[in-house]
PDB file of C-alpha atoms and ligand atoms in Angstrom:
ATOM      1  CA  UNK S  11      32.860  -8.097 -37.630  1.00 91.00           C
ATOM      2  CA  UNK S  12      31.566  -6.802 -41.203  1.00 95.00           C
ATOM      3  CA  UNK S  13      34.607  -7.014 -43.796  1.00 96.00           C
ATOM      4  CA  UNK S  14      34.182  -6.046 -47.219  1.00 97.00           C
ATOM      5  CA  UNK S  15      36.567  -7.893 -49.680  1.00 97.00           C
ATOM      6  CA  UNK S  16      37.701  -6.662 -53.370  1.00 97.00           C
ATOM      7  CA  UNK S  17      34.469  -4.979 -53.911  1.00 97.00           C
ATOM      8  CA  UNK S  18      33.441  -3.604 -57.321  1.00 97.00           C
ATOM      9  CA  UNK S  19      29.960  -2.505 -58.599  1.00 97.00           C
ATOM     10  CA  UNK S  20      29.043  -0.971 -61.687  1.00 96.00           C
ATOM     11  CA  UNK S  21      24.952  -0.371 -62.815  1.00 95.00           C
ATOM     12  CA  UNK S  22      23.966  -2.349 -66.493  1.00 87.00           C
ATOM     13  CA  UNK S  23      27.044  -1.894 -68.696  1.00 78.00           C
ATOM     14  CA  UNK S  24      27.773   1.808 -67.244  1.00 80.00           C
ATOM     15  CA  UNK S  25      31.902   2.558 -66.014  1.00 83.00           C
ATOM     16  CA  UNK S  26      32.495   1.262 -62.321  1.00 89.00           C
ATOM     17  CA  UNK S  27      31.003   2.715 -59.364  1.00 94.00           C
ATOM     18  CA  UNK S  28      32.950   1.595 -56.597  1.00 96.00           C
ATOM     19  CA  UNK S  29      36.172  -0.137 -57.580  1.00 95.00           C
ATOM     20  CA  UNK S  30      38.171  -2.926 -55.234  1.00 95.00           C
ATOM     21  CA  UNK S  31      36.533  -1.589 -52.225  1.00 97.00           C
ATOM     22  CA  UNK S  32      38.114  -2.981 -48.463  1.00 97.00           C
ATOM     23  CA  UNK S  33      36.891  -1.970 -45.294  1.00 95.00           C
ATOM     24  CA  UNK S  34      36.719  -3.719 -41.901  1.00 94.00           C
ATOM     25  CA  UNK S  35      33.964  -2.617 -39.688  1.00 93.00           C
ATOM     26  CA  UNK S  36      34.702  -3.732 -35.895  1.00 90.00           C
ATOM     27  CA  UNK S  37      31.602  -3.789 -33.900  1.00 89.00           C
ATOM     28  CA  UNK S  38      30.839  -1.287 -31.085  1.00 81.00           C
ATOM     29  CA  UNK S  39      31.568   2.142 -33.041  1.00 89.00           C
ATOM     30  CA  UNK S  40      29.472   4.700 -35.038  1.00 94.00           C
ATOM     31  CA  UNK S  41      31.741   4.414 -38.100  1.00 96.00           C
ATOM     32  CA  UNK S  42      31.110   7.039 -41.136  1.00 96.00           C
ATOM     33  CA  UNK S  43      31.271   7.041 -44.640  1.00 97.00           C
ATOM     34  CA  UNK S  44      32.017  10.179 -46.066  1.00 96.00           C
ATOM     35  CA  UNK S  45      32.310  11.904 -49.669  1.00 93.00           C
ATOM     36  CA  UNK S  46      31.319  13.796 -52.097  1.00 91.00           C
ATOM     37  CA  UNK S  47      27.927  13.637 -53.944  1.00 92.00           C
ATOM     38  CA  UNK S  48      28.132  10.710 -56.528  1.00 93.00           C
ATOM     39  CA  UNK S  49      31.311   9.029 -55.152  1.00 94.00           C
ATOM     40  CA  UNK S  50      29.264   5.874 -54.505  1.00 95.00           C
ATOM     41  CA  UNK S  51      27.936   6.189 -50.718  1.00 96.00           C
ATOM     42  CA  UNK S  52      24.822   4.916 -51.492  1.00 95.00           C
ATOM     43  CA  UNK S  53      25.677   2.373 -53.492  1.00 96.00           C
ATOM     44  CA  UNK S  54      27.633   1.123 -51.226  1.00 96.00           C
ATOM     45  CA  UNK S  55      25.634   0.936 -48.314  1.00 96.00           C
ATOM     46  CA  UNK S  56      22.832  -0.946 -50.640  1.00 96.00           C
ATOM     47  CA  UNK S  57      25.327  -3.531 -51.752  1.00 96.00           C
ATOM     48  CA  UNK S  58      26.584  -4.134 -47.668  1.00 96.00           C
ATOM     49  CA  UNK S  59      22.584  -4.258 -47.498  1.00 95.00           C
ATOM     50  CA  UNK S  60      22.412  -7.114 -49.906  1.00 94.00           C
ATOM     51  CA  UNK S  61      20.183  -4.479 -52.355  1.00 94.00           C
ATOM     52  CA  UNK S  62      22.530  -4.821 -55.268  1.00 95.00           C
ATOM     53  CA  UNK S  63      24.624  -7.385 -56.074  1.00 94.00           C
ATOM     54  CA  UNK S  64      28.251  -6.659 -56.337  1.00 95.00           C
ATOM     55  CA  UNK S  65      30.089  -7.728 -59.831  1.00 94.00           C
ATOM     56  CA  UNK S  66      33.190  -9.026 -57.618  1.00 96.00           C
ATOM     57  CA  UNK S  67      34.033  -8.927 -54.035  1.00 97.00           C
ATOM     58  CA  UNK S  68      32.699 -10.384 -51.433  1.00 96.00           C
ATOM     59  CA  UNK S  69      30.481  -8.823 -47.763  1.00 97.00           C
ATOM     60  CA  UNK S  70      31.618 -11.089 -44.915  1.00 97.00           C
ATOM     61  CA  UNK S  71      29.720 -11.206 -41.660  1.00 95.00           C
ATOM     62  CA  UNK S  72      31.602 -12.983 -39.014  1.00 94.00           C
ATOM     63  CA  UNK S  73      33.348 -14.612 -42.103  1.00 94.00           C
ATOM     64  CA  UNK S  74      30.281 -15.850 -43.334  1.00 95.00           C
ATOM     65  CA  UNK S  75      29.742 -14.611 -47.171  1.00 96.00           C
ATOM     66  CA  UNK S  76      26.329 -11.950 -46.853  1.00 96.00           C
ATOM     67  CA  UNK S  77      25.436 -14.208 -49.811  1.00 94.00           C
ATOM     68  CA  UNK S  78      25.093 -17.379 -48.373  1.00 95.00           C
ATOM     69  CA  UNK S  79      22.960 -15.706 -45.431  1.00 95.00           C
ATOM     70  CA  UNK S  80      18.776 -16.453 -45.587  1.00 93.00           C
ATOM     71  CA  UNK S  81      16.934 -13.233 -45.624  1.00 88.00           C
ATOM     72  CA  UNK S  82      15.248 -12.804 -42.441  1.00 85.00           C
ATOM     73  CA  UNK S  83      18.722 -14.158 -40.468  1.00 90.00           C
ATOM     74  CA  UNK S  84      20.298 -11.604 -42.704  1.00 93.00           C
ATOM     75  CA  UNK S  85      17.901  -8.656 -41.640  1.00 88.00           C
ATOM     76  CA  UNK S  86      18.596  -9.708 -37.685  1.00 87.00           C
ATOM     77  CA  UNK S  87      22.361  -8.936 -38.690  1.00 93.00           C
ATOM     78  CA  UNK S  88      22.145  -6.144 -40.904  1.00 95.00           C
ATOM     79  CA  UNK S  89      19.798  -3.485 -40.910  1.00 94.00           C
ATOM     80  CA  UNK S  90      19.290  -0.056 -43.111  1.00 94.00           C
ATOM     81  CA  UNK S  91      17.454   3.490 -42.965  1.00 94.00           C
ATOM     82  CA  UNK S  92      17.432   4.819 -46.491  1.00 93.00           C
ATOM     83  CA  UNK S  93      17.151   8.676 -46.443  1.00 88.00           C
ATOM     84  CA  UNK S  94      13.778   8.331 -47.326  1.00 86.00           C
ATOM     85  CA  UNK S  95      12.611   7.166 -43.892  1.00 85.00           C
ATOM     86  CA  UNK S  96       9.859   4.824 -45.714  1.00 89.00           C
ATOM     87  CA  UNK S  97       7.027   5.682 -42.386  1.00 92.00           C
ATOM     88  CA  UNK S  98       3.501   4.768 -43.217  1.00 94.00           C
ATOM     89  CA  UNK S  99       2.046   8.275 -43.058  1.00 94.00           C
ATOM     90  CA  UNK S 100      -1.804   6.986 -42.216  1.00 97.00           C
ATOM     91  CA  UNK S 101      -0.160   4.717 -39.582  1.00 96.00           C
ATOM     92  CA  UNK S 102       0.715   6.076 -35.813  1.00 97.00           C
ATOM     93  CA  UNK S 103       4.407   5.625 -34.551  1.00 97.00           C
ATOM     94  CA  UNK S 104       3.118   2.179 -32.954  1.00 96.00           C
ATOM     95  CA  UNK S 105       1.606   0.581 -35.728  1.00 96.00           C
ATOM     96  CA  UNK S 106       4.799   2.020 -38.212  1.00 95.00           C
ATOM     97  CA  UNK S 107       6.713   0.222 -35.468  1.00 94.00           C
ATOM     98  CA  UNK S 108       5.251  -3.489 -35.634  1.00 95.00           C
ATOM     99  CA  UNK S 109       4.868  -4.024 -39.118  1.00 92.00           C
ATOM    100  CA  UNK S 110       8.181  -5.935 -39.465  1.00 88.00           C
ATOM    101  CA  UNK S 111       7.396  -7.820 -35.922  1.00 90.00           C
ATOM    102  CA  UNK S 112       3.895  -8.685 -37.066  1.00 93.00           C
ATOM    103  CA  UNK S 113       4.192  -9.308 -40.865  1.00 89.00           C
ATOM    104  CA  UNK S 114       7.791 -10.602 -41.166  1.00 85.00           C
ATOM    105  CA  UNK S 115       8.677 -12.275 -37.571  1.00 84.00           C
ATOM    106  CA  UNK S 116       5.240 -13.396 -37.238  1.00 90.00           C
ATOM    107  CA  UNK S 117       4.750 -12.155 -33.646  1.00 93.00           C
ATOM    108  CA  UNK S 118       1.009 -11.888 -32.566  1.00 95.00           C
ATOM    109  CA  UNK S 119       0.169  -7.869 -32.507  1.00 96.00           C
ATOM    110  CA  UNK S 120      -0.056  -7.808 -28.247  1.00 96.00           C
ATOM    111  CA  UNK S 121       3.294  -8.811 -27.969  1.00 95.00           C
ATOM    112  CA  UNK S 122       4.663  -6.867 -30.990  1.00 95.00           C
ATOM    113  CA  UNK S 123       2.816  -3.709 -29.365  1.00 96.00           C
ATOM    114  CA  UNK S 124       4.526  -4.945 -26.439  1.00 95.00           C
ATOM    115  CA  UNK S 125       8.243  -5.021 -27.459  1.00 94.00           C
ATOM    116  CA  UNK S 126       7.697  -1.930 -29.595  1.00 94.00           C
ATOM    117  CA  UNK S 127       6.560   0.285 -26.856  1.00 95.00           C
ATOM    118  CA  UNK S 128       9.649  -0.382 -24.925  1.00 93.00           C
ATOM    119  CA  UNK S 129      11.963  -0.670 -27.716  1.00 91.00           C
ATOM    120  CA  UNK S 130      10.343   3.376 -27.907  1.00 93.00           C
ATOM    121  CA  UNK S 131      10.595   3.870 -24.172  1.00 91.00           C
ATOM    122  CA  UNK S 132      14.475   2.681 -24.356  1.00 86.00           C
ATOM    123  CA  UNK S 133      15.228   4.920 -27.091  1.00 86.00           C
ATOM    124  CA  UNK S 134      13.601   7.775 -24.853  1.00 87.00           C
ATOM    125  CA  UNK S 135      10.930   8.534 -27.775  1.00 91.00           C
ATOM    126  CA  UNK S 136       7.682   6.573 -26.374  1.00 93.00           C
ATOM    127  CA  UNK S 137       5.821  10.102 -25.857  1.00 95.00           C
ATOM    128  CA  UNK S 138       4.930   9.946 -29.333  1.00 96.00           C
ATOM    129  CA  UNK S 139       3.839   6.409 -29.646  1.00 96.00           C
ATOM    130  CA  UNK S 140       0.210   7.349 -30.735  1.00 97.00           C
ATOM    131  CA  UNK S 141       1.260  10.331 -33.061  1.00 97.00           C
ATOM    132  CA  UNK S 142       1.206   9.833 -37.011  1.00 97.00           C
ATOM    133  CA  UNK S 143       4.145  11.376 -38.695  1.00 95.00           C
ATOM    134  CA  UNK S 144       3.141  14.229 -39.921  1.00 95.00           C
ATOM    135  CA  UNK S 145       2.711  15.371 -36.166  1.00 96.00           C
ATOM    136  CA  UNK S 146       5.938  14.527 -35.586  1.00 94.00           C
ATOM    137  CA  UNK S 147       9.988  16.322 -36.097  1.00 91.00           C
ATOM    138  CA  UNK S 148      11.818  15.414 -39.027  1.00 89.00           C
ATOM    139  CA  UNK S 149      14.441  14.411 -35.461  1.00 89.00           C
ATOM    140  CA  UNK S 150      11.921  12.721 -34.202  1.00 91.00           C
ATOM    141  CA  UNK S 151      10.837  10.982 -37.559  1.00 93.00           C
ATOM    142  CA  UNK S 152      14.038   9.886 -37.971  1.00 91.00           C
ATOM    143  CA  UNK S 153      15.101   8.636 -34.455  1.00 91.00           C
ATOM    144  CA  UNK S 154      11.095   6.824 -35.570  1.00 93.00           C
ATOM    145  CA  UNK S 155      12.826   5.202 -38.159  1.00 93.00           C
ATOM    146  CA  UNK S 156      15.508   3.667 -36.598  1.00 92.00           C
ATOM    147  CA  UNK S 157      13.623   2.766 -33.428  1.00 92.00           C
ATOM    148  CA  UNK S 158      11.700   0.715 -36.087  1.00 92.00           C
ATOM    149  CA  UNK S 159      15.134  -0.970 -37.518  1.00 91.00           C
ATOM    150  CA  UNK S 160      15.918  -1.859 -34.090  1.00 89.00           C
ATOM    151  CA  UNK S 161      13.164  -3.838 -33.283  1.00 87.00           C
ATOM    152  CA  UNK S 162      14.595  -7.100 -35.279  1.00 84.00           C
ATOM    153  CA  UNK S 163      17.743  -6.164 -33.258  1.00 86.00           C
ATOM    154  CA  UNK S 164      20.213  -6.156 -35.992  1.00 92.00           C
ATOM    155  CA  UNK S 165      23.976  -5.979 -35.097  1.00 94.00           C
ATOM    156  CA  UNK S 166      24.367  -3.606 -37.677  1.00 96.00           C
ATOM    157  CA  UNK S 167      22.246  -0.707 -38.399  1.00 96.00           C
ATOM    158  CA  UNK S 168      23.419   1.241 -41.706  1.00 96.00           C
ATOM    159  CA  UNK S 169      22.248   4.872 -41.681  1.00 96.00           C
ATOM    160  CA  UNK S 170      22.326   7.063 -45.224  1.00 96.00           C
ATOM    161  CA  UNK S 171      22.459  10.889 -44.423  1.00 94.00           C
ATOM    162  CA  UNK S 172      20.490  10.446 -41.226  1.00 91.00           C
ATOM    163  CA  UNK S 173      21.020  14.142 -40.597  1.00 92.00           C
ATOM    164  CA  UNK S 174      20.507  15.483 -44.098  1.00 89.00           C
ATOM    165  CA  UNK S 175      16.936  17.032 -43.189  1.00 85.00           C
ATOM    166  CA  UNK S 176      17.776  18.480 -39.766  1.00 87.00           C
ATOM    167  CA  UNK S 177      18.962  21.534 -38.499  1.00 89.00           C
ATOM    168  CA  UNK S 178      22.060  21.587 -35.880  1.00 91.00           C
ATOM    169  CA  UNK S 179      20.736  21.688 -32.805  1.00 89.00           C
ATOM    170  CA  UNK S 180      18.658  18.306 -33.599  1.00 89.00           C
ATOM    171  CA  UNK S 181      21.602  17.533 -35.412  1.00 91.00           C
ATOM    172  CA  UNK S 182      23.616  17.380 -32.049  1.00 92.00           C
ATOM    173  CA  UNK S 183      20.972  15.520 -30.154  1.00 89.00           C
ATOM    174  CA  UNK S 184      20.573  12.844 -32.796  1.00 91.00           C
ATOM    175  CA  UNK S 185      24.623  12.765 -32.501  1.00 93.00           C
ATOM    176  CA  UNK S 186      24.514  12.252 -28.575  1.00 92.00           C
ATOM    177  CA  UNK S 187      21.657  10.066 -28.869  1.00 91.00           C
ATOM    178  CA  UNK S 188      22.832   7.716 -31.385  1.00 92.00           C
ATOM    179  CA  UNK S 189      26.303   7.241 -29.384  1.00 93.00           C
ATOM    180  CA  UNK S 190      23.905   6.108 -26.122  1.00 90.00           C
ATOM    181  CA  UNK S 191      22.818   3.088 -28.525  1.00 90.00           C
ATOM    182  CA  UNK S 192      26.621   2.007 -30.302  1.00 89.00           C
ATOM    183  CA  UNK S 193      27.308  -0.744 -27.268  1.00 88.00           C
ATOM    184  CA  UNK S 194      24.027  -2.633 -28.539  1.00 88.00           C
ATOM    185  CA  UNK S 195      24.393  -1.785 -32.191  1.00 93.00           C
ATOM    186  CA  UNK S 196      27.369  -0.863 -34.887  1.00 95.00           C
ATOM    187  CA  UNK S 197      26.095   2.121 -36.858  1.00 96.00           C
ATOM    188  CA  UNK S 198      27.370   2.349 -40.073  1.00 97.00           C
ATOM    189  CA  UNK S 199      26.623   6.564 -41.380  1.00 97.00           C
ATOM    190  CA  UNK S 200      26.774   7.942 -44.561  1.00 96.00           C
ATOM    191  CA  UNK S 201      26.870  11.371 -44.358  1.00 94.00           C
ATOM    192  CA  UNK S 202      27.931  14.981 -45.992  1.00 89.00           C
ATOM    193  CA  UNK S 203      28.322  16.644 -42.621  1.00 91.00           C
ATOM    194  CA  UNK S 204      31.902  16.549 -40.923  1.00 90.00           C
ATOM    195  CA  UNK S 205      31.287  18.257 -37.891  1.00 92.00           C
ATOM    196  CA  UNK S 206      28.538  15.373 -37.150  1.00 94.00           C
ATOM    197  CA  UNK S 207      30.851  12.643 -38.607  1.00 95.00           C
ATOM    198  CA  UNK S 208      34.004  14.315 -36.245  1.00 94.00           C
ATOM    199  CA  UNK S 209      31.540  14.094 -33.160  1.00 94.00           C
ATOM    200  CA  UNK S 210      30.144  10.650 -33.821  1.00 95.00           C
ATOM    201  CA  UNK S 211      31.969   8.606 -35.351  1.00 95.00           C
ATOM    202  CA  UNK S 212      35.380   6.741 -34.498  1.00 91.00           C
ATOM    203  CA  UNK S 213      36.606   6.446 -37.551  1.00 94.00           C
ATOM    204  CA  UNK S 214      35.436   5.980 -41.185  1.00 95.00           C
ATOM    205  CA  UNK S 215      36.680   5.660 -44.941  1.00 96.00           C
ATOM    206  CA  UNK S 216      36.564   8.723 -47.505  1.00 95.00           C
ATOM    207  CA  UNK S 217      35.019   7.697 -50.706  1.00 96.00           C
ATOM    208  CA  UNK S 218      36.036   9.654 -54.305  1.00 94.00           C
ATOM    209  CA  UNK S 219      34.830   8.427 -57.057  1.00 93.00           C
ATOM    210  CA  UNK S 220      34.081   5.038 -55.942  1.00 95.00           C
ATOM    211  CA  UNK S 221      37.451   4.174 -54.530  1.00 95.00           C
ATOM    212  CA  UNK S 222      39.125   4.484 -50.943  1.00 96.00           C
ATOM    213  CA  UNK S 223      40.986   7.968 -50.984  1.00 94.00           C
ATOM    214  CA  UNK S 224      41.707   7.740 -47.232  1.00 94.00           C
ATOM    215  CA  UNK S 225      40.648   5.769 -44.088  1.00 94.00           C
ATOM    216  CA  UNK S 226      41.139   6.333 -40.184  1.00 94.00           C
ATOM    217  CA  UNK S 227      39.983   8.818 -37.559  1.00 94.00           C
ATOM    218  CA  UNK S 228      37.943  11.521 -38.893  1.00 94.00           C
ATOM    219  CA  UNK S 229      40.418  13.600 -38.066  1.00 93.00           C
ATOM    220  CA  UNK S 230      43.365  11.587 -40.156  1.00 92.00           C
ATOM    221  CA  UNK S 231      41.122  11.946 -43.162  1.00 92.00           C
ATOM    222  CA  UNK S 232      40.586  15.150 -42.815  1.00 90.00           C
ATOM    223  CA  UNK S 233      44.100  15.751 -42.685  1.00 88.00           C
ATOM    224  CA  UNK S 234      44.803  13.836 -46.118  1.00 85.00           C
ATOM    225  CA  UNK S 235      41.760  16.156 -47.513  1.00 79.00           C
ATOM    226  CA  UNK S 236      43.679  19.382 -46.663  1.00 79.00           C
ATOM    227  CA  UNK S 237      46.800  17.725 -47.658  1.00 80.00           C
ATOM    228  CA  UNK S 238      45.405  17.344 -50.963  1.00 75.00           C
ATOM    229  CA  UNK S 239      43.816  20.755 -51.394  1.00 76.00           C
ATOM    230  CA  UNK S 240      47.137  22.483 -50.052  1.00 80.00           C
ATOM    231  CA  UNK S 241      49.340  20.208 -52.504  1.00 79.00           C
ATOM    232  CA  UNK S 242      46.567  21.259 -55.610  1.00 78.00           C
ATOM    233  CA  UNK S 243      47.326  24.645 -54.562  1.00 80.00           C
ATOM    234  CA  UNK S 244      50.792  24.747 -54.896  1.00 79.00           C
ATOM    235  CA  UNK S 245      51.141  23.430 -58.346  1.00 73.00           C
TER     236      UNK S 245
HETATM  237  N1  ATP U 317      20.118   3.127 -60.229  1.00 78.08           N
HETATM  238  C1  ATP U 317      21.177   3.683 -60.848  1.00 78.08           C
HETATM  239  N2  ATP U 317      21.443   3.448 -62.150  1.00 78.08           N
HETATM  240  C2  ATP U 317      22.521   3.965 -62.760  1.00 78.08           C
HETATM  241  N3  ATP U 317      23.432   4.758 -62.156  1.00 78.08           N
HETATM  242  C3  ATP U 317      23.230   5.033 -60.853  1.00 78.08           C
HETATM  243  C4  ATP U 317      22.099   4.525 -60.131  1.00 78.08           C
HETATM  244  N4  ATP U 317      22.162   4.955 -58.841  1.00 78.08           N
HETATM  245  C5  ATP U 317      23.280   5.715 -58.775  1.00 78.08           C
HETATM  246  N5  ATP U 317      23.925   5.767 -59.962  1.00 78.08           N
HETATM  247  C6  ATP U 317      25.186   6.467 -60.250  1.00 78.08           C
HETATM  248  O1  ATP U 317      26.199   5.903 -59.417  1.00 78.08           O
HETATM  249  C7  ATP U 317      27.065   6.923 -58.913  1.00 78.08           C
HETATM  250  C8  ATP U 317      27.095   6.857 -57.398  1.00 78.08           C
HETATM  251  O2  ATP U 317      25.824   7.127 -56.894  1.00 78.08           O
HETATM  252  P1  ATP U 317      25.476   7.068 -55.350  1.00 78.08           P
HETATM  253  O3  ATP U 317      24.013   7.294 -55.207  1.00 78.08           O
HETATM  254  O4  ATP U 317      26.032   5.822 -54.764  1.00 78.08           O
HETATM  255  O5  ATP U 317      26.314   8.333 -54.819  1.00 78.08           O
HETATM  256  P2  ATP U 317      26.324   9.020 -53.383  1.00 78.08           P
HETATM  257  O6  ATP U 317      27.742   9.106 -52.963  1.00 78.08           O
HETATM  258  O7  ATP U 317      25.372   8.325 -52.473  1.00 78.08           O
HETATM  259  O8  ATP U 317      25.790  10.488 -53.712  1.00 78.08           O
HETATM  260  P3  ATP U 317      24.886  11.498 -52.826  1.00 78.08           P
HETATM  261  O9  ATP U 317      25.810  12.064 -51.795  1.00 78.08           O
HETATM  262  O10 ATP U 317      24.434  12.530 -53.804  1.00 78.08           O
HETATM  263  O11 ATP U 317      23.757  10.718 -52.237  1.00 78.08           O
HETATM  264  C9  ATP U 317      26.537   8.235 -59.475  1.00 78.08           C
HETATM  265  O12 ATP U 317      27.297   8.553 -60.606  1.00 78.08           O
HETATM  266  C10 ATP U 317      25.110   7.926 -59.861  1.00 78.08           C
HETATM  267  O13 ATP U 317      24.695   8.713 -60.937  1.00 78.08           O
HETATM  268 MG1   MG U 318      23.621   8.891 -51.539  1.00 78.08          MG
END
């Protein structure tokens, strides 16, 4: 379980941008994170990624404060895709794909070639092993990218806008192919796009202006949203 306690982050001496933040993320779910542009998604996600520090608060994995947690333990628990997928363009799928294994765990390149190949095959992608990724669908690129986070196996795997670049029809592929992998990995999504976040996800928190405006189903906070629009309307 990922808990985040009293969290509050502002950057150098500018106002808050996420005040007394609590969330529990139970494992086994696609949970999302949703709201609007500036409200502190990102920031978020980099502070549950142990990018930023938080002012106050506190990340707890398995009750264990994020803080206390050596790096490469900590990268085998938590893992992120940034929207910038971060792919080594002069370096095939396969070679993007051991760099962590190789350079960070150590492994010797066979076995790393190995383990990637049917960390790829798993994921249903390993037709494009040997392609660079320019050759390859922004879909593809970014299933790519989070075959890659997968290979140190972390328990969670946070995703920021992982649909931002695609159109829908990859967008609903990437949706039923992320759900196939939730049982081995808790995906934690940032994104702008409901319809994704209403077929994905099981429930998530709505962000405004970095505090919780509503939490639950998708469906319960898009209720509050309309709530709030209708109840703007009337006055
Ligand atoms: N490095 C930074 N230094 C100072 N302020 C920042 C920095 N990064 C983000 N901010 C500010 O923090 C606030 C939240 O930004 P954040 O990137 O977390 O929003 P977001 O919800 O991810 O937005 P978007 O949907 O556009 O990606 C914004 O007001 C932004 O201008
Ligand atoms: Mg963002």
């Amino acid at each position: 379980m990922l808990e985040i306690k009293d969290l509050s982050y502002s950057y150098g001496n500018s106002n808050g941008v996420l005040d007394n933040i609590n969330i529990q993320f139970p494992k086994e779910h696609i949970l999302a994170i949703l709201g609007e542009s500036g409200s502190g998604k990102t920031t978020l996600l980099k502070c549950i990624g142990k990018f930023l520090k938080p002012q106050t608060g506190q990340i707890l994995f398995n009750g264990e404060n994020i803080i206390d947690i050596d790096d490469l333990s900590f990268r085998r628990m938590i893992g992120i895709v940034f929207q910038q997928l971060y792919l080594f363009p002069h370096l095939t799928v396969l070679e993007n794909m051991i760099l962590s294994p190789v350079h960070v765990l150590k492994k010797d390149k066979e076995t790393a070639r190995k383990e990637a190949l049917h960390t790829l095959k798993k994921l249903g992608i390993d037709d494009i092993s040997k392609s660079y990724p320019s050759q390859i669908s922004g879909g593809q690129a970014q299933r790519v990218a989070i075959a890659r986070a997968l290979v140190l196996k972390p328990q969670y795997l946070l995703l920021d806008e992982p649909t931002a670049a695609l159109d829908i029809v990859t967008t609903n592929d990437f949706g039923r192919w992320l759900v196939t992998l939730k049982e081995e990995t808790t995906f934690i999504v940032v994104t702008h796009d409901i319809p994704f976040a209403e077929n994905v996800a099981s429930s998530g928190v709505l962000l405004e202006q970095g505090i919780i405006k509503a939490e639950g189903t998708i469906k319960a906070i898009l209720s509050t949203v309309h709530q709030a629009v209708e109840k703007d309307d009337e006055a």
